Coordinates of C-alpha atoms and ligand atoms in Angstrom, one line a residue:
X1 CA -2.1 -19.7 3.2
X2 CA -0.1 -19.9 0.3
X3 CA 2.5 -21.9 1.0
X4 CA 6.2 -22.2 -1.4
X5 CA 6.5 -25.0 -3.2
X6 CA 10.2 -26.9 -4.0
X7 CA 10.2 -24.5 -7.2
X8 CA 9.8 -21.4 -5.3
X9 CA 12.2 -22.7 -2.4
X10 CA 15.7 -23.2 -5.0
X11 CA 14.3 -19.9 -6.9
X12 CA 14.9 -17.4 -4.2
X13 CA 17.9 -19.6 -2.4
X14 CA 19.6 -19.4 -5.3
X15 CA 18.9 -15.6 -5.7
X16 CA 20.4 -14.6 -2.5
X17 CA 23.3 -17.1 -3.1
X18 CA 23.7 -15.4 -6.6
X19 CA 23.0 -10.9 -4.5
X20 CA 26.1 -13.1 -1.9
X21 CA 28.5 -13.2 -4.4
X22 CA 27.8 -9.8 -5.8
X23 CA 27.3 -8.2 -2.6
X24 CA 31.2 -10.0 -2.0
X25 CA 32.4 -8.0 -5.2
X26 CA 31.0 -4.8 -4.3
X27 CA 32.8 -4.8 -0.9
X28 CA 35.9 -6.1 -2.0
X29 CA 36.2 -3.7 -4.6
X30 CA 36.0 -5.9 -7.9
X31 CA 32.3 -3.8 -8.9
X32 CA 31.9 -0.2 -9.0
X33 CA 28.9 1.1 -7.2
X34 CA 27.8 1.7 -10.8
X35 CA 27.9 -1.5 -11.6
X36 CA 26.7 -2.7 -8.6
X37 CA 23.5 -0.2 -8.5
X38 CA 21.3 -2.0 -11.0
X39 CA 22.6 -5.5 -9.6
X40 CA 21.3 -4.4 -6.3
X41 CA 18.6 -2.7 -7.6
X42 CA 16.4 -6.8 -8.6
X43 CA 17.0 -7.0 -5.3
X44 CA 15.5 -4.5 -3.7
X45 CA 18.0 -2.5 -2.5
X46 CA 18.1 1.4 -2.2
X47 CA 20.4 3.6 -1.6
X48 CA 18.9 5.9 1.1
X49 CA 20.0 9.3 1.7
X50 CA 21.6 7.7 4.9
X51 CA 22.1 4.3 4.3
X52 CA 21.2 1.8 2.0
X53 CA 17.3 0.3 2.2
X54 CA 16.3 -2.9 2.0
X55 CA 12.4 -3.2 0.7
X56 CA 10.9 -6.6 1.2
X57 CA 7.8 -7.8 -0.1
X58 CA 4.9 -9.0 1.2
X59 CA 2.4 -10.5 -1.2
X60 CA -1.1 -9.1 -1.0
X61 CA -0.1 -7.8 2.0
X62 CA -0.8 -11.4 3.7
X63 CA 2.0 -12.9 5.9
X64 CA 1.9 -15.1 8.6
X65 CA 2.7 -15.4 12.9
X66 CA 6.3 -16.8 11.8
X67 CA 7.4 -14.2 9.3
X68 CA 6.1 -11.6 11.0
X69 CA 8.2 -13.0 13.8
X70 CA 11.4 -13.1 10.9
X71 CA 10.9 -9.4 9.9
X72 CA 10.9 -8.8 14.6
X73 CA 14.3 -10.9 14.3
X74 CA 15.6 -8.8 11.3
X75 CA 14.9 -5.7 12.4
X76 CA 16.8 -6.4 16.2
X77 CA 19.3 -8.0 14.3
X78 CA 20.4 -6.2 11.2
X79 CA 19.0 -2.9 11.7
X80 CA 17.8 -0.1 14.6
X81 CA 15.1 -2.8 15.8
X82 CA 12.3 -1.4 13.2
X83 CA 10.6 -1.5 10.1
X84 CA 8.6 0.5 8.0
X85 CA 5.2 -0.7 6.2
X86 CA 4.8 0.8 3.0
X87 CA 1.7 1.5 1.4
X88 CA 2.3 -1.4 -1.6
X89 CA 2.0 -3.6 1.1
X90 CA 5.7 -3.8 1.5
X91 CA 8.3 -3.4 4.7
X92 CA 11.6 -1.1 4.5
X93 CA 14.8 -1.6 6.6
X94 CA 16.3 2.0 6.5
X95 CA 19.4 1.4 8.3
X96 CA 21.1 -2.4 6.8
X97 CA 25.2 -2.4 6.7
X98 CA 26.1 -3.4 3.0
X99 CA 27.9 -6.8 4.7
X100 CA 24.6 -7.4 6.2
X101 CA 22.4 -7.8 3.6
X102 CA 22.7 -11.2 2.2
X103 CA 22.0 -12.8 5.7
X104 CA 19.3 -10.3 5.9
X105 CA 18.0 -12.2 2.5
X106 CA 18.3 -15.8 3.7
X107 CA 16.7 -15.3 6.6
X108 CA 14.0 -13.5 4.6
X109 CA 13.9 -16.9 2.1
X110 CA 13.6 -19.1 5.3
X111 CA 9.7 -18.1 6.0
X112 CA 9.5 -17.2 2.0
X113 CA 10.0 -13.8 1.9
X114 CA 12.5 -12.3 -0.6
X115 CA 13.4 -8.4 -1.8
X116 CA 13.2 -9.6 -5.4
X117 CA 11.7 -7.2 -8.0
X118 CA 10.8 -5.0 -4.9
X119 CA 12.4 -2.3 -7.1
X120 CA 13.2 -1.9 -11.1
X121 CA 11.5 -1.4 -13.7
X122 CA 9.5 -4.7 -13.3
X123 CA 6.3 -5.8 -12.5
X124 CA 6.3 -5.1 -8.5
X125 CA 4.7 -7.0 -5.5
X126 CA 0.9 -7.4 -5.9
X127 CA -1.5 -5.7 -3.9
X128 CA -4.6 -6.9 -3.0
X129 CA -7.4 -6.2 -0.5
X130 CA -6.1 -6.1 3.1
X131 CA -9.3 -7.6 4.2
X132 CA -9.7 -10.1 1.5
X133 CA -11.2 -13.3 2.7
X134 CA -12.3 -12.2 5.2
X135 CA -14.9 -9.1 4.0
X136 CA -18.5 -9.0 4.5
X137 CA -18.7 -7.4 1.0
X138 CA -16.5 -10.0 -1.4
X139 CA -17.8 -11.3 -3.8
X140 CA -14.6 -13.5 -4.2
X141 CA -11.3 -13.7 -2.6
X142 CA -8.4 -11.9 -4.6
X143 CA -5.3 -13.5 -3.2
X144 CA -5.4 -16.4 -4.9
X145 CA -5.6 -14.7 -8.3
X146 CA -2.8 -12.2 -6.9
X147 CA -0.4 -15.0 -6.3
X148 CA -1.1 -16.2 -9.6
X149 CA -0.5 -12.8 -10.9
X150 CA 3.0 -12.7 -9.2
X151 CA 4.1 -16.0 -9.9
X152 CA 3.6 -14.7 -14.1
X153 CA 5.2 -11.8 -13.4
X154 CA 8.3 -13.1 -11.0
X155 CA 11.8 -13.3 -13.6
X156 CA 9.3 -13.5 -16.6
X157 CA 11.6 -13.1 -19.3
X158 CA 9.9 -10.3 -21.5
X159 CA 9.5 -7.8 -18.2
X160 CA 12.2 -7.6 -16.5
X161 CA 12.8 -4.4 -18.6
X162 CA 9.4 -2.4 -18.7
X163 CA 10.0 1.1 -19.9
X164 CA 9.2 1.8 -15.7
X165 CA 7.6 -0.3 -12.9
X166 CA 4.1 -1.5 -12.9
X167 CA 2.3 -1.8 -10.3
X168 CA -1.1 -4.0 -10.2
X169 CA -3.7 -4.2 -7.3
X170 CA -6.9 -7.0 -7.6
X171 CA -9.9 -6.4 -5.5
X172 CA -12.3 -8.8 -4.6
X173 CA -15.4 -6.5 -3.7
X174 CA -17.1 -3.3 -5.2
X175 CA -15.4 -1.1 -1.9
X176 CA -12.4 -0.6 -2.8
X177 CA -9.4 -1.0 -0.5
X178 CA -6.5 -1.3 -3.3
X179 CA -6.5 1.6 -4.9
X180 CA -6.8 -0.2 -7.9
X181 CA -7.9 3.2 -10.0
X182 CA -4.3 4.3 -9.5
X183 CA -2.7 1.0 -10.5
X184 CA -0.9 0.2 -14.0
X185 CA -3.2 -2.7 -14.1
X186 CA -6.4 -2.5 -11.1
X187 CA -8.3 -5.4 -11.5
X188 CA -11.6 -5.5 -9.8
X189 CA -14.3 -9.1 -9.2
X190 CA -17.1 -8.9 -10.8
X191 CA -20.0 -12.0 -11.4
X192 CA -21.6 -11.5 -14.4
X193 CA -25.1 -14.0 -15.4
X194 CA -23.8 -16.5 -12.7
X195 CA -19.5 -16.3 -14.0
X196 CA -16.8 -14.7 -11.9
X197 CA -14.9 -12.3 -14.2
X198 CA -12.5 -9.2 -14.2
X199 CA -13.4 -5.5 -14.6
X200 CA -9.9 -4.7 -15.7
X201 CA -9.1 -0.8 -15.5
X202 CA -5.3 0.5 -16.8
X203 CA -3.1 3.6 -17.3
X204 CA -4.1 4.8 -13.3
X205 CA -0.5 6.1 -11.9
X206 CA 0.1 9.0 -9.0
X207 CA 3.4 10.8 -8.9
X208 CA 4.1 13.7 -11.0
X209 CA 1.2 13.7 -13.6
X210 CA -1.8 12.2 -11.4
X211 CA -4.2 10.0 -13.2
X212 CA -7.2 7.6 -12.3
X213 CA -7.3 4.2 -14.5
X214 CA -9.5 3.6 -17.6
X215 CA -11.9 0.7 -17.9
X216 CA -10.1 -1.4 -20.6
X217 CA -12.6 -4.5 -20.5
X218 CA -15.4 -4.4 -18.3
X219 CA -15.9 -8.2 -17.8
X220 CA -13.2 -10.6 -19.0
X221 CA -13.7 -14.0 -18.6
X222 CA -11.8 -15.7 -15.1
X223 CA -9.6 -18.4 -17.4
X224 CA -8.5 -15.2 -19.4
X225 CA -6.5 -13.0 -17.4
X226 CA -3.1 -14.3 -17.3
X227 CA -3.3 -13.8 -21.3
X228 CA -4.9 -10.7 -21.9
X229 CA -2.3 -9.7 -18.8
X230 CA 0.5 -10.1 -20.7
X231 CA -1.0 -8.4 -23.9
X232 CA -1.3 -5.0 -21.9
X233 CA 2.3 -5.9 -20.7
X234 CA 3.4 -6.3 -24.3
X235 CA 1.7 -3.5 -25.7
X236 CA 3.0 -1.6 -23.3
X237 CA 6.3 -2.5 -23.3
X238 CA 6.3 -2.3 -27.0
X239 CA 4.4 1.2 -27.0
X240 CA 5.7 3.0 -23.8
X241 CA 7.8 5.9 -24.3
X242 CA 11.4 5.4 -23.0
X243 CA 12.9 8.4 -24.2
X244 CA 11.6 10.3 -21.1
X245 CA 11.6 8.8 -17.6
X246 CA 8.8 11.1 -16.9
X247 CA 6.6 10.1 -19.8
X248 CA 7.3 6.2 -19.1
X249 CA 4.6 4.7 -17.6
X250 CA 1.5 3.2 -19.5
X251 CA -0.6 6.1 -18.2
X252 CA 0.7 8.6 -20.4
X253 CA 0.9 5.7 -23.3
X254 CA -3.2 5.6 -22.6
X255 CA -2.8 9.1 -22.4
X256 CA -1.1 10.0 -25.4
X257 CA -2.4 7.0 -27.6
X258 CA -6.0 7.0 -26.1
X259 CA -7.5 4.5 -24.5
X260 CA -9.2 3.0 -27.4
X261 CA -6.5 2.6 -29.9
X262 CA -4.8 0.6 -26.5
X263 CA -7.4 -1.4 -26.1
X264 CA -7.4 -2.3 -29.7
X265 CA -4.4 -3.7 -29.5
X266 CA -4.0 -5.1 -26.4
X267 CA -7.4 -7.2 -28.1
X268 CA -5.4 -7.7 -30.9
X269 CA -2.3 -9.4 -29.0
X270 CA -4.5 -10.8 -26.3
X271 CA -6.0 -13.0 -30.1
X272 CA -2.5 -14.5 -30.8
X273 CA -0.9 -14.8 -26.5
X274 CA -4.4 -16.7 -25.6
X275 CA -3.9 -20.6 -27.4
X276 CA -0.1 -20.1 -25.8
X277 CA -1.7 -20.5 -22.4
X278 CA -3.1 -23.6 -23.0
X279 CA -5.4 -23.8 -19.7
X280 CA -1.7 -24.3 -17.7
X281 CA -2.6 -21.2 -15.2
X282 CA -5.7 -22.2 -14.6
X283 CA -4.6 -25.4 -13.4
X284 CA -2.4 -23.6 -11.5
X285 CA -4.9 -21.4 -10.5
X286 CA -7.1 -23.9 -8.7
X287 CA -4.1 -25.1 -6.6
X288 CA -3.7 -21.7 -5.4
X289 CA -7.1 -22.1 -5.1
X290 CA -7.0 -24.6 -2.3
X291 CA -4.4 -23.2 -0.1
X292 CA -6.6 -19.9 0.0
X293 CA -9.2 -22.1 2.2
X294 CA -11.1 -20.4 4.8
X295 CA -10.2 -21.2 7.7
X296 CA -13.0 -23.2 9.9
X297 CA -15.0 -20.2 12.0
X298 CA -16.2 -21.2 15.3
X299 CA -20.0 -20.7 16.5
X300 CA -19.1 -19.7 20.3
X301 CA -20.4 -16.8 22.8
X302 CA -20.2 -14.0 22.1
X303 CA -20.6 -12.6 25.9
X304 CA -17.4 -11.6 26.9
X305 CA -17.1 -9.4 24.2
X306 CA -21.3 -7.8 24.8
X307 CA -20.3 -7.2 28.5
X308 CA -16.5 -5.8 27.9
X309 CA -18.5 -3.4 24.8
X310 CA -21.2 -2.1 27.2
X311 CA -19.1 -0.8 30.1
X312 CA -15.6 0.0 28.9
X313 CA -15.7 3.1 26.8
X314 CA -12.8 2.7 25.8
X315 CA -12.3 -0.7 24.6
X316 CA -15.9 0.7 22.9
X317 CA -14.4 3.7 21.1
X318 CA -11.7 1.2 20.1
X319 CA -14.0 -1.9 18.5
X320 CA -16.0 1.1 16.7
X321 CA -13.2 2.7 14.7
X322 CA -10.9 -0.4 14.6
X323 CA -13.5 -3.9 14.0
X324 CA -14.7 -3.8 10.7
X325 CA -17.7 -6.7 10.1
X326 CA -16.6 -10.0 9.0
X327 CA -18.9 -12.4 6.5
X328 CA -19.0 -14.8 9.5
X329 CA -21.6 -14.6 12.7
X330 CA -19.3 -13.2 15.7
X331 CA -16.1 -12.5 13.5
X332 CA -14.7 -9.2 12.8
X333 CA -11.7 -7.7 11.3
X334 CA -9.4 -6.1 13.7
X335 CA -7.3 -3.1 12.3
X336 CA -4.2 -2.7 14.3
X337 CA -3.5 1.3 14.2
X338 CA 0.3 1.8 13.3
X339 CA -0.3 5.3 13.2
X340 CA -0.5 6.1 17.8
X341 CA -0.4 10.2 17.7
X342 CA 3.1 11.1 17.5
X343 CA 4.4 8.5 16.0
X344 CA 6.0 7.3 12.7
X345 CA 2.9 6.8 10.4
X346 CA 4.0 2.9 9.6
X347 CA 6.6 2.3 11.8
X348 CA 6.4 -1.1 14.1
X349 CA 9.3 -2.4 16.6
X350 CA 10.1 -5.9 16.6
X351 CA 8.8 -5.9 20.0
X352 CA 5.4 -4.8 18.3
X353 CA 5.7 -7.1 15.5
X354 CA 5.9 -9.4 17.9
X355 CA 3.0 -8.2 20.0
X356 CA 1.0 -8.9 16.4
X357 CA 2.5 -12.0 15.9
X358 CA 1.1 -13.5 19.1
X359 CA -2.2 -12.4 18.7
X360 CA -2.4 -13.6 15.0
X361 CA -1.4 -17.0 16.1
X362 CA -3.7 -17.0 19.1
X363 CA -6.8 -15.0 18.0
X364 CA -6.2 -14.8 14.9
X365 CA -5.9 -18.1 12.8
X366 CA -2.5 -17.4 11.6
X367 CA -2.8 -15.0 9.3
X368 CA -1.9 -11.3 9.4
X369 CA -2.6 -8.5 6.5
X370 CA -0.3 -5.3 5.2
X371 CA -2.7 -2.4 4.9
X372 CA -1.8 0.0 2.4
X373 CA -2.9 2.7 4.9
X374 CA 0.8 1.6 6.4
X375 CA -2.2 -0.3 9.5
X376 CA -1.1 -3.8 10.4
X377 CA -4.8 -6.7 10.2
X378 CA -5.5 -9.4 11.9
X379 CA -8.4 -10.2 9.5
X380 CA -10.3 -13.7 11.2
X381 CA -10.9 -13.0 15.0
X382 CA -13.7 -14.1 16.8
X383 CA -15.8 -11.0 18.9
X384 CA -15.3 -13.3 22.3
X385 CA -11.2 -12.4 21.9
X386 CA -11.8 -9.2 21.0
X387 CA -11.2 -8.0 25.1
X388 CA -8.0 -10.2 25.7
X389 CA -6.8 -8.6 22.0
X390 CA -7.3 -5.0 23.1
X391 CA -5.6 -5.4 26.5
X392 CA -2.3 -6.7 24.9
X393 CA -2.3 -4.6 22.5
X394 CA -3.0 -1.8 24.4
X395 CA -0.1 -3.2 26.7
X396 CA 2.5 -2.5 23.2
X397 CA 1.3 1.1 22.2
X398 CA -1.1 -0.4 19.4
X399 CA -4.4 0.0 20.6
X400 CA -4.8 3.3 19.6
X401 CA -8.8 4.1 18.1
X402 CA -7.9 6.1 15.6
X403 CA -8.6 4.0 12.0
X404 CA -9.8 6.4 9.5
X405 CA -9.5 9.6 11.1
X406 CA -8.0 12.2 10.9
X407 CA -4.3 11.2 12.5
X408 CA -4.7 7.8 10.6
X409 CA -2.4 9.3 8.4
X410 CA -0.5 8.0 5.4
X411 CA 3.4 9.8 5.0
X412 CA 6.3 9.1 3.0
X413 CA 9.2 9.2 4.8
X414 CA 10.2 12.2 3.0
X415 CA 13.3 14.3 4.3
X416 CA 14.1 11.7 7.4
X417 CA 15.0 9.0 5.1
X418 CA 14.2 9.7 1.3
X419 CA 17.1 11.1 -1.3
X420 CA 14.5 12.4 -3.9
X421 CA 13.0 14.0 -1.2
X422 CA 12.2 17.7 -1.2
X423 CA 10.7 18.5 2.2
X424 CA 10.0 16.5 5.5
X425 CA 6.6 14.1 5.8
X426 CA 7.1 13.0 9.2
X427 CA 7.6 15.1 11.2
X428 CA 4.3 16.9 9.8
X429 CA 2.4 14.0 9.8
X430 CA 3.4 14.0 13.9
X431 CA 2.2 17.9 14.1
X432 CA -1.2 16.9 12.4
X433 CA -1.5 13.6 14.6
X434 CA -0.6 15.2 18.9
X435 CA -2.3 18.9 17.9
X436 CA -5.6 17.5 16.8
X437 CA -5.5 14.4 19.6
X438 CA -4.6 17.6 22.0
X439 CA -7.8 19.9 20.4
X440 CA -10.2 16.0 22.0
X441 CA -11.8 16.9 18.2
X442 CA -10.0 13.8 16.4
X443 CA -13.8 11.6 16.6
X444 CA -16.1 14.6 16.3
X445 CA -14.2 15.3 12.9
X446 CA -15.0 11.6 11.8
X447 CA -13.8 9.6 8.7
X448 CA -11.0 12.1 6.9
X449 CA -8.2 10.9 5.2
X450 CA -4.8 13.3 5.0
X451 CA -2.3 11.8 3.0
X452 CA 1.1 13.3 2.8
X453 CA 4.3 13.2 0.7
X454 CA 8.1 14.8 0.6
X455 CA 8.2 15.0 -3.2
X456 CA 6.3 14.6 -6.3
X457 CA 6.9 11.1 -6.9
X458 CA 3.6 11.0 -4.3
X459 CA 4.5 7.9 -2.4
X460 CA 2.0 9.1 0.3
X461 CA -0.9 9.1 -1.9
X462 CA -1.4 12.9 -1.3
X463 CA -2.9 13.1 -4.5
X464 CA -5.7 11.1 -3.6
X465 CA -6.3 12.4 0.2
X466 CA -9.7 14.1 1.1
X467 CA -6.5 16.6 1.9
X468 CA -3.7 15.4 0.6
X469 CA -0.1 17.7 1.3
X470 CA 3.0 18.3 -1.1
X471 CA 6.8 18.9 0.4
X472 CA 8.4 20.9 -1.9
X473 CA 11.2 22.6 -2.1
X474 CA 10.8 26.5 -2.4
X475 CA 14.3 28.6 -2.4
X476 CA 16.1 26.2 0.2
X477 CA 12.9 26.5 1.6
X478 CA 10.4 24.0 2.7
X479 CA 7.0 24.6 1.2
X480 CA 3.8 22.7 1.6
X481 CA 0.9 22.6 -0.9
X482 CA -2.8 21.9 0.3
X483 CA -4.6 19.2 -2.5
X484 CA -8.3 18.6 -1.1
X485 CA -10.7 16.4 -2.1
X486 CA -9.1 13.6 -3.4
X487 CA -10.4 9.8 -2.8
X488 CA -8.7 7.2 -3.6
X489 CA -11.4 4.0 -4.0
X490 CA -14.9 3.5 -6.1
X491 CA -14.9 6.8 -6.1
X492 CA -11.8 7.8 -6.7
X493 CA -10.5 11.7 -7.6
X494 CA -7.8 13.5 -7.7
X495 CA -7.6 16.2 -5.3
X496 CA -7.3 19.9 -6.4
X497 CA -4.1 22.4 -5.3
X498 CA -5.8 24.7 -3.3
X499 CA -4.2 27.7 -3.5
X500 CA -0.1 28.6 -2.4
X501 CA 2.3 26.0 -0.4
X502 CA 2.1 27.0 3.5
X503 CA 5.6 27.2 5.4
X504 CA 6.6 24.3 7.8
X505 CA 5.3 25.9 10.3
X506 CA 2.1 26.9 8.5
X507 CA 0.4 24.0 7.9
X508 CA -0.6 22.9 10.9
X509 CA -2.6 25.8 12.1
X510 CA -3.7 26.4 8.0
X511 CA -5.0 22.3 8.5
X512 CA -6.6 23.6 11.5
X513 CA -8.7 26.5 9.9
X514 CA -9.6 24.2 7.2
X515 CA -10.9 21.4 9.2
X516 CA -13.0 24.4 12.3
X517 CA -14.1 25.5 8.4
X518 CA -15.8 21.9 7.9
X519 CA -17.5 21.9 11.3
X520 CA -19.0 24.6 10.5
X521 CA -19.9 24.3 7.3
X522 CA -21.1 20.8 7.4
X523 CA -24.8 19.5 7.3
X524 CA -24.2 17.0 10.6
X525 CA -21.9 14.7 11.8
X526 CA -22.4 12.0 9.4
X527 CA -21.8 14.5 6.4
X528 CA -18.2 13.3 6.1
X529 CA -15.2 16.2 5.1
X530 CA -15.2 14.7 1.8
X531 CA -19.3 15.2 1.5
X532 CA -19.3 18.1 2.2
X533 CA -16.2 19.5 0.5
X534 CA -18.2 17.5 -3.0
X535 CA -21.4 19.2 -1.8
X536 CA -19.6 23.0 -1.3
X537 CA -17.1 22.8 -3.7
X538 CA -13.6 24.7 -3.6
X539 CA -14.3 28.0 -2.4
X540 CA -15.5 27.9 1.2
X541 CA -12.5 25.9 2.0
X542 CA -9.8 28.0 0.6
X543 CA -11.6 31.1 2.2
X544 CA -10.3 29.3 5.7
X545 CA -7.1 28.5 4.2
X546 CA -6.2 31.8 3.1
X547 CA -8.6 33.8 5.4
X548 CA -6.0 37.5 3.7
X549 CA -7.0 36.9 0.1
X550 CA -11.1 35.9 1.1
X551 CA -10.9 39.1 2.3
X552 CA -9.4 40.9 -0.3
X553 CA -12.1 39.2 -2.9
X554 CA -14.6 40.9 -0.3
X555 CA -12.6 44.3 0.0
Ligands
HEM1 C1 14.3 4.5 -0.5 C2 12.6 5.6 -1.4 C3 12.2 5.4 -2.1 C4 11.9 5.6 -3.5 C5 13.7 6.5 -3.7 C6 10.9 6.4 -4.5 C7 11.0 6.8 -5.2 C8 9.8 6.5 -6.1 C9 9.7 7.2 -7.1 C10 10.8 7.7 -8.1 C11 8.5 7.0 -7.4 C12 8.0 8.1 -8.8 C13 7.3 6.6 -9.9 C14 6.9 7.6 -11.2 O1 5.5 8.0 -10.8 O2 7.1 6.8 -12.2 C15 7.6 6.7 -6.7 C16 6.4 6.2 -6.5 C17 5.4 5.3 -5.4 N1 6.2 5.2 -4.3 FE1 7.9 5.4 -3.8 N2 9.5 6.0 -3.4 C18 10.2 5.5 -2.1 C19 9.8 5.4 -1.1 C20 8.4 4.4 -1.1 C21 7.5 4.5 0.5 C22 8.2 4.5 1.9 C23 6.5 4.1 0.1 C24 5.4 4.3 1.2 C25 5.3 4.7 2.5 C26 6.6 4.3 -1.8 C27 4.9 4.2 -2.5 C28 4.9 4.4 -3.5 C29 4.2 4.3 -4.5 C30 2.8 4.0 -3.8 C31 3.6 5.0 -5.6 C32 3.0 5.9 -6.2 C33 2.8 6.8 -7.3 C34 2.2 5.6 -8.1 O3 3.5 4.6 -8.9 O4 1.5 6.2 -8.9 N3 7.5 4.5 -2.0 N4 8.2 6.4 -5.6
SF4_2 S1 7.5 10.8 -2.3 FE1 8.8 11.7 -3.1 S2 10.2 11.9 -0.7 FE2 8.4 10.2 -0.2 S3 9.5 8.4 0.0 FE3 8.9 9.0 -2.5 S4 10.6 9.8 -3.4 FE4 10.7 9.7 -1.5

């Protein structure tokens, strides 16, 4: 795993000290809230509905047990004993007191973490496939290049005041587990004629105008990445709209100017920019790559695993849903679900964080990942250790066997925390999860992604949920709009609006009708909800959602 250099260390320490002085000045009144706002946002500190919120970056979702334990300590000492893992591989602390934030930031710096550029119109935390370096289907580990991008973009003097925030995601496999097509820049590592390079996608994004990114370069040689990225951001910085916040993202720039024009401009800029890099970035990348060398995998017996798999149905169900194929023989990738039925999606208590840290240290080569689906991953686990891990996770309420199933819901904080929310998200997620758990239908329904946002900003990715739920305010009353057929993977699609919204009390029954319709309509258990929707179109699902309208049509 990447460890900080002396330069990195000095840099975050200096920023921490600077911010401490700014907080002091806010507390003694020499800075007004308006003056303080841009300073705090440069350090990931938001003002939420009830309190400040600190957003901490977890670059490409990777952290070690020491870092996870430190997050637990911070949660316990300066927050309310838990943290919220988000869809951008960050962790948010929802209840810090302003005067404690400098201490929190110092504590983060102690383990090589920070909150820089987790807010503001800058290049945000670079995200990556959470199975990076472990997945059986991977061409190359995307994390070294994500780290290179992080170093390049952090405090980049030209890119501190972009028209709007800017998000980059990287995947090293054909299967897209990083939602690259809904990012400002999405990078896919590809191989062509034996050479490693990147497919570069730009202009994706969710929010009020959701768009799927477009390919700007089908194959970019590895050595050209930084100058090319710099050319893209430079063109966007010049062309992006600053007159209207809602039209400021690169997706709008691409949409208004056309991908061809943007491509020509980027290529022209790239031709100039390329020379100024002179290969220094590639020397840096080689150093970074060495730090991401895979751990040494053991060859040992998996007998204990096979015995437990054969005899313990609870263990078997967990392995079947939550353990994915690893590239090394005898290994697996464990996803720890933070979606126990009825829990807040993405929340982990300090004790749970410590259990996960222990599991990583004892059994997982000291590595943890945070997924954009708000779960935690142990990327390198020997199958022989799975029974022991499962037992320990079970004791901590972390062994829910629901990965990729109906209760593995992404939900933004919504009205429970967020100042921008127009409706609640968390209770809707909780009610859906507990309802389908009670119906005992979850495993029968199979692969299904429900994603919920509490307003049009789409932090909960509802546009790319197979079933998306968007909470809105209709004359002071919460209303929930359903979108169908969204997909956040390599076959990315923006979901279609099904029809009028549902009241808070109607949303769970509506989802239930939808699911029953799917179970009736599908070709068999192999056909997922999304496949069935793609085969049949929206009509039969809409009829299930709006039975009265369907009856009127028939009359
Ligand atoms: C203080 C709390 C938060 C605020 C004020 C906030 C604000 C926003 C805003 C204004 C946008 C729309 C940006 C645009 O389209 O230009 C947005 C998008 C987004 N936010 Fe949040 N958010 C918050 C919390 C979260 C959380 C908790 C998550 C994850 C669970 C999250 C993940 C995202 C994602 C993934 C987008 C994607 C849309 C895109 O850029 O394409 N945010 N957020
Ligand atoms: S989608 Fe809206 S309500 Fe939810 S976290 Fe984002 S800004 Fe807040």
